[in-house]
Amino acid sequence: MMNDENILEVRNLNVSFQVRGSEIEAIHDISLNLKKHETLAIVGESGSGKSVLTKAFTGMLEQNGRISQGTIDYKETRLSDLKVNKQWDKIRGKEIATIFQDPMTSLDPIHTIGSQISEVVVKHQKKSKKEAKQIAIDLMEKTGIPNAEKRYNEYPFEYSGGMRQRIVIAIALACRPEVLICDEPTTALDVTIQAQILDLIKELQAEYKFTIIFITHDLGVVASIADRIAVMYSGKIIEIGTCEEIFYDSRHPYTWSLLSSLPQLARKGEELKSIPGTPPSLYKKIIGDAFAPRNQFAMSVDFKAEPPMFKVTETHYAKTWLLDKRAPKIERPELIQNLHQHMLEMTAED
Amino acid sequence: MDNSNRETLLSIRDLEITFGTGNSKFVAVQDVNFDIFKGEIFSLVGESGSGKTTIGRAVLGINPTSNGQIIFEGKQINSKISGKEKFDIERKIQMIFQDPSASLNERATVDYIISEGLYNYKLFKNEEDRLNKVKKMLEAVGLLPEQLYRYPHEFSGGQRQRIGIARALIMNPDLVVADEPISALDMSIRAQVLNLLKKFQREQGVTFLFVAHDLSVVRYISDRIAVIRAGRILELAETEELFNNPIHPYTKSLLSAIPIPDPQIAKNRGNIVYDPSIHNYSTEKPKFEEIKPGHFVYCNETEAKEYKINFK
Amino acid sequence: MLVNINDFKARYNWPSLKYWFGTDADGNSLFDAIWAGARTSISIGVIASLITEVIGVIIGSIWGVSKKIDRIMLEIYNVIANVPSLLIIIVLSYSFGNGFWNLIFAMTCTSWIGTAYFMRVQVMIMREREYNVASKTLGTPMNRIIFRNILPYLTSVIVTDVSMALPSFISYEVFLSFLGVGLSQNVPSLGRLISQYSPYMTTYPYLFWLPVLVLALITISLYIIGQRLADASDPRTHM
């Protein structure tokens, strides 16, 4: 039975893909709880499996992909058992909506913006056409579209990238979803627009009380929006904790590297911290800790056995042998030890 | 830093670039003025549609200019020049492209891609010499000599960008235009590429025109920064000066939009939204004014006076 | 040839072990006739396609990069493309007279322009790609950009184009021979066989259908081979 606090529960999930006759695992043994009304950020590089994971939540895995093990539960529904599209239609969009990186993929270029929103309102909220139009215009205003009434009749190409993303958010909201998956919603946008869209998502969450899964490769972006952060590497969650725990008290060397390579932390005259090498190929079988070859703190055990999830606090877990009792005590890199102090100084200067 | 006795490598004077003709004429860049000094990394920062890439491409002669001058090593290069001169300049100014997958020839080996410029300019004595140069370059950008005969699709995005850097820098250029070279890359790979560019600047004295849309990235890498919006440069200053004392409201809004990797600060911070209508340029025309030594802002007389009082 | 002309038993034999495809009114083995005919038809198809493609690719590549040539060539193309190609071939083969090479000449005289136009469009699409801009900034001259950057990308579309041109030339030959123009009377070809045996479609159906079947098999196999070659010429398909 599902815990009342949770809206989505993932247990020991494996997702694999059939590629050229062999099966590769994109998600390996992931367990995760999504609490009601929280914002969970999933951070990882391309190929880490972060998008695959959320596609599994909405039944949008590619043809050659399947859940090979484990369960996904959403409220009373076992999502991992759903097979046909008809079953998914009750969940997708209605209960769990997704916003993608490129807003054009979700917009129809030959219909007006307004008609695309009101169509969804008619379908999901059972309103008349006239009511739907008013709701659509309200939504456009809510998502920060100026002159909503006039722009209702415009086409997607007449909107800028940031405005289109606002419309995609408006369409997602029209279904009144419980969970909103934001798949790199700001990566293609300019920095000032990115900041506005992040603010918008936060405001709307406060008003509509939905739960957010925010996927990104940029750890810097999530500090302002996330309640909890899960860091993924090579198909596994390697660290999960509250936003504060990840930024101020991270335990996994990969999280350390991600943090220290942020250009915002760079110091004049010093080399920018970078992670050597590239993420492992999914085609190769990994023995031990997948991050070990790129890890400057790797111990011999890292190349032999996969570390378990060690508990740091009630909310904070990390998958690294460094947390084992027998491991030597290793200090976090100096750059991120006093991150808060450092950032205070940096921002005070401005 | 005193800039008066530094050697200027590239000067842009009153540059204007337009696309289309007649009704569909569109001014992408106007009244752009700046100098790039030898050996520095000069960053041009702006949002999409600001004209930053257009300027970078005009320097390479890919985009034609409609007015103004681009002066490289004391010679105007955007006017009619002889074929030989043009060929010479093409070697001296190289480019690193934004998208490493689109800008590499997928049907050619890494060996050919990196040697392409060497072949065109016969920059080697014999086959052995060429191979040595290519291998040395591969090593310099952090790739392995045994990867020489592979094709681009066998590499990751970060590695492809290294190939793109290698083919530009093997030409021994004086100026490299880097057009958002890291925006298509993953976060952890970005730092590797930035360090690489910095290394070439430090060790070989290569000058860079670095085009970016993100101020946080350029703070680490650049010596001076110009902020561009809607085809005009609004502010130009040395990096730390720009970050510590931004003058133009647009620069302030760009700075406020940099994501802060610290939850306590980030959650309590507001964005400054730039509103262009605060400027009243109907009676008093604006121009590029030096508010402090080396710190230029696009403003009119009244604003300049105000800025000079507020930012001493 | 004609060894069985007086042997009535050898006439109109249905396909058997001795005569795999049976015999015709003169007692000739249909298998031998098809063998010889197919050789002619395939030769015509291969030679005509090669000529068309070589001329078309060379002219099309230049056409695609030069603005001056583009203006002239577009005019020529508009004139020729508006006349049905079959009509041109019929008129030309009438005026050149019958014969193997005459037919090939008639077929390729204008067909290359279609390929050239196709290449022009392909080259125009490719030349704006970022990696060609990159080559330009490295000082690479246009002819090398065409040869090293553009044509290698187009091999698969060129091979596909050949694999479509081949069967269409074969069917032109069949059609012309059916009408009685093109090849001389004494040259065996699939078209000539089909035309010659079409009266037997109901009485001795094998005489008509076997050449048609062979024609179909040749066309389909050439097409499949072409598609496979096109895939194989793309390095991204072999990891």
Coordinates of N, CA, C and O in Angstrom, one line a residue, chain B residues 194-250:
Chain B
L194 N 36.3 24.9 -21.9 CA 36.7 26.3 -21.6 C 38.2 26.3 -21.2 O 38.9 27.2 -21.6
N195 N 38.6 25.3 -20.3 CA 40.0 25.2 -19.9 C 40.9 25.1 -21.1 O 42.0 25.7 -21.1
L196 N 40.4 24.3 -22.1 CA 41.3 24.1 -23.3 C 41.5 25.4 -24.0 O 42.6 25.8 -24.4
L197 N 40.4 26.2 -24.2 CA 40.6 27.5 -24.9 C 41.5 28.4 -24.2 O 42.4 29.1 -24.7
K198 N 41.3 28.4 -22.8 CA 42.1 29.3 -22.0 C 43.6 28.9 -22.1 O 44.5 29.7 -22.1
K199 N 43.8 27.6 -22.2 CA 45.2 27.1 -22.3 C 45.8 27.6 -23.6 O 47.0 28.0 -23.6
F200 N 45.1 27.6 -24.7 CA 45.7 28.0 -26.0 C 45.9 29.5 -25.9 O 46.9 30.0 -26.5
Q201 N 45.1 30.3 -25.2 CA 45.3 31.7 -25.1 C 46.6 31.9 -24.3 O 47.5 32.7 -24.7
R202 N 46.8 31.2 -23.2 CA 47.9 31.4 -22.3 C 49.2 31.0 -22.9 O 50.2 31.7 -22.9
E203 N 49.2 29.8 -23.5 CA 50.4 29.2 -24.0 C 50.8 29.6 -25.4 O 52.0 29.7 -25.7
Q204 N 49.9 29.9 -26.3 CA 50.3 30.3 -27.6 C 49.9 31.7 -28.0 O 50.0 32.1 -29.1
G205 N 49.3 32.5 -27.0 CA 48.9 33.8 -27.2 C 47.8 34.0 -28.3 O 47.8 35.1 -28.9
V206 N 47.0 33.0 -28.4 CA 45.9 33.2 -29.4 C 44.9 34.2 -28.9 O 44.6 34.2 -27.7
T207 N 44.4 35.0 -29.8 CA 43.3 36.0 -29.4 C 42.0 35.4 -29.7 O 41.8 34.7 -30.7
F208 N 41.0 35.5 -28.8 CA 39.7 35.0 -29.0 C 38.6 36.0 -29.1 O 38.6 36.9 -28.2
L209 N 37.7 35.9 -30.0 CA 36.4 36.6 -29.9 C 35.4 35.5 -29.5 O 35.1 34.6 -30.3
F210 N 35.0 35.5 -28.3 CA 34.1 34.5 -27.7 C 32.7 35.0 -27.7 O 32.3 35.9 -27.0
V211 N 31.8 34.3 -28.4 CA 30.4 34.7 -28.5 C 29.6 33.8 -27.6 O 29.8 32.6 -27.6
A212 N 28.8 34.4 -26.7 CA 28.1 33.5 -25.7 C 26.8 34.2 -25.4 O 26.6 35.4 -25.6
H213 N 25.9 33.4 -24.8 CA 24.6 34.0 -24.4 C 24.5 34.0 -22.9 O 23.5 34.5 -22.3
D214 N 25.5 33.6 -22.2 CA 25.4 33.4 -20.8 C 26.6 34.0 -20.1 O 27.8 33.7 -20.3
L215 N 26.3 35.0 -19.3 CA 27.4 35.8 -18.6 C 28.2 34.9 -17.6 O 29.4 35.2 -17.5
S216 N 27.6 33.9 -17.0 CA 28.3 33.2 -16.0 C 29.5 32.4 -16.6 O 30.5 32.3 -16.0
V217 N 29.3 32.0 -17.9 CA 30.4 31.3 -18.5 C 31.5 32.2 -18.9 O 32.7 31.8 -18.7
V218 N 31.2 33.4 -19.3 CA 32.3 34.2 -19.8 C 33.1 34.9 -18.7 O 34.2 35.4 -18.9
R219 N 32.6 34.9 -17.5 CA 33.3 35.6 -16.4 C 34.6 34.9 -16.2 O 35.7 35.6 -16.0
Y220 N 34.6 33.6 -16.2 CA 35.9 32.9 -16.0 C 36.9 33.1 -17.1 O 38.0 33.2 -16.9
I221 N 36.3 33.1 -18.3 CA 37.3 33.0 -19.5 C 37.7 34.3 -20.0 O 38.8 34.4 -20.5
S222 N 36.9 35.4 -19.9 CA 37.3 36.5 -20.7 C 38.0 37.6 -20.0 O 37.9 37.8 -18.8
D223 N 38.7 38.4 -20.8 CA 39.4 39.6 -20.2 C 38.5 40.8 -20.3 O 38.4 41.6 -19.3
R224 N 37.8 40.9 -21.4 CA 36.8 42.0 -21.5 C 35.5 41.5 -22.1 O 35.5 40.5 -22.8
I225 N 34.4 42.2 -21.8 CA 33.1 41.7 -22.2 C 32.3 42.9 -22.8 O 32.3 44.0 -22.3
A226 N 31.7 42.6 -23.9 CA 30.7 43.5 -24.5 C 29.3 42.9 -24.4 O 29.2 41.7 -24.8
V227 N 28.4 43.7 -24.0 CA 27.0 43.2 -23.9 C 26.2 43.7 -25.1 O 26.2 45.0 -25.3
I228 N 25.6 42.9 -25.8 CA 24.9 43.3 -27.0 C 23.4 43.0 -26.9 O 23.0 41.9 -26.4
R229 N 22.6 43.9 -27.4 CA 21.1 43.6 -27.4 C 20.6 44.3 -28.7 O 20.9 45.5 -29.0
A230 N 19.7 43.6 -29.4 CA 19.0 44.1 -30.6 C 20.0 44.8 -31.5 O 19.7 45.9 -32.0
G231 N 21.2 44.2 -31.7 CA 22.1 44.7 -32.7 C 23.0 45.8 -32.3 O 23.8 46.3 -33.1
R232 N 22.8 46.3 -31.0 CA 23.7 47.4 -30.5 C 24.5 46.9 -29.3 O 23.9 46.2 -28.5
I233 N 25.7 47.4 -29.2 CA 26.5 47.1 -28.0 C 26.0 48.1 -26.9 O 26.1 49.3 -27.1
L234 N 25.6 47.6 -25.8 CA 25.1 48.5 -24.7 C 26.1 48.8 -23.7 O 26.0 49.8 -23.0
E235 N 27.0 47.9 -23.5 CA 28.0 48.1 -22.4 C 29.3 47.3 -22.7 O 29.2 46.2 -23.2
L236 N 30.4 47.9 -22.4 CA 31.7 47.2 -22.7 C 32.6 47.6 -21.6 O 32.8 48.7 -21.3
A237 N 33.2 46.5 -20.9 CA 34.1 46.8 -19.8 C 35.0 45.6 -19.6 O 34.7 44.5 -20.1
E238 N 36.0 45.8 -18.7 CA 36.8 44.6 -18.3 C 35.9 43.7 -17.5 O 35.0 44.2 -16.8
T239 N 36.2 42.4 -17.5 CA 35.3 41.4 -16.9 C 34.9 41.8 -15.5 O 33.7 41.9 -15.2
E240 N 35.9 41.9 -14.6 CA 35.5 42.1 -13.2 C 34.8 43.5 -13.0 O 33.9 43.6 -12.2
E241 N 35.2 44.5 -13.7 CA 34.5 45.8 -13.7 C 33.1 45.6 -14.1 O 32.2 46.1 -13.4
L242 N 32.8 44.8 -15.1 CA 31.4 44.7 -15.6 C 30.6 43.9 -14.5 O 29.4 44.3 -14.3
F243 N 31.2 42.9 -13.9 CA 30.4 42.2 -12.9 C 30.2 43.0 -11.6 O 29.2 42.9 -11.0
N244 N 31.3 43.7 -11.3 CA 31.2 44.5 -10.0 C 30.4 45.8 -10.1 O 29.7 46.2 -9.2
N245 N 30.5 46.4 -11.2 CA 29.9 47.7 -11.4 C 29.1 47.8 -12.7 O 29.4 48.6 -13.6
P246 N 28.1 46.9 -12.9 CA 27.3 47.0 -14.1 C 26.6 48.4 -14.2 O 26.0 48.8 -13.1
I247 N 26.6 49.0 -15.3 CA 25.9 50.3 -15.4 C 24.6 50.3 -16.1 O 23.6 50.7 -15.6
H248 N 24.6 49.7 -17.3 CA 23.4 49.6 -18.1 C 22.4 48.7 -17.5 O 22.7 47.6 -17.0
P249 N 21.1 49.2 -17.4 CA 20.1 48.3 -16.8 C 19.9 46.9 -17.4 O 19.6 46.0 -16.8
Y250 N 20.2 46.8 -18.7 CA 20.1 45.5 -19.4 C 21.2 44.6 -18.8 O 20.9 43.4 -18.6

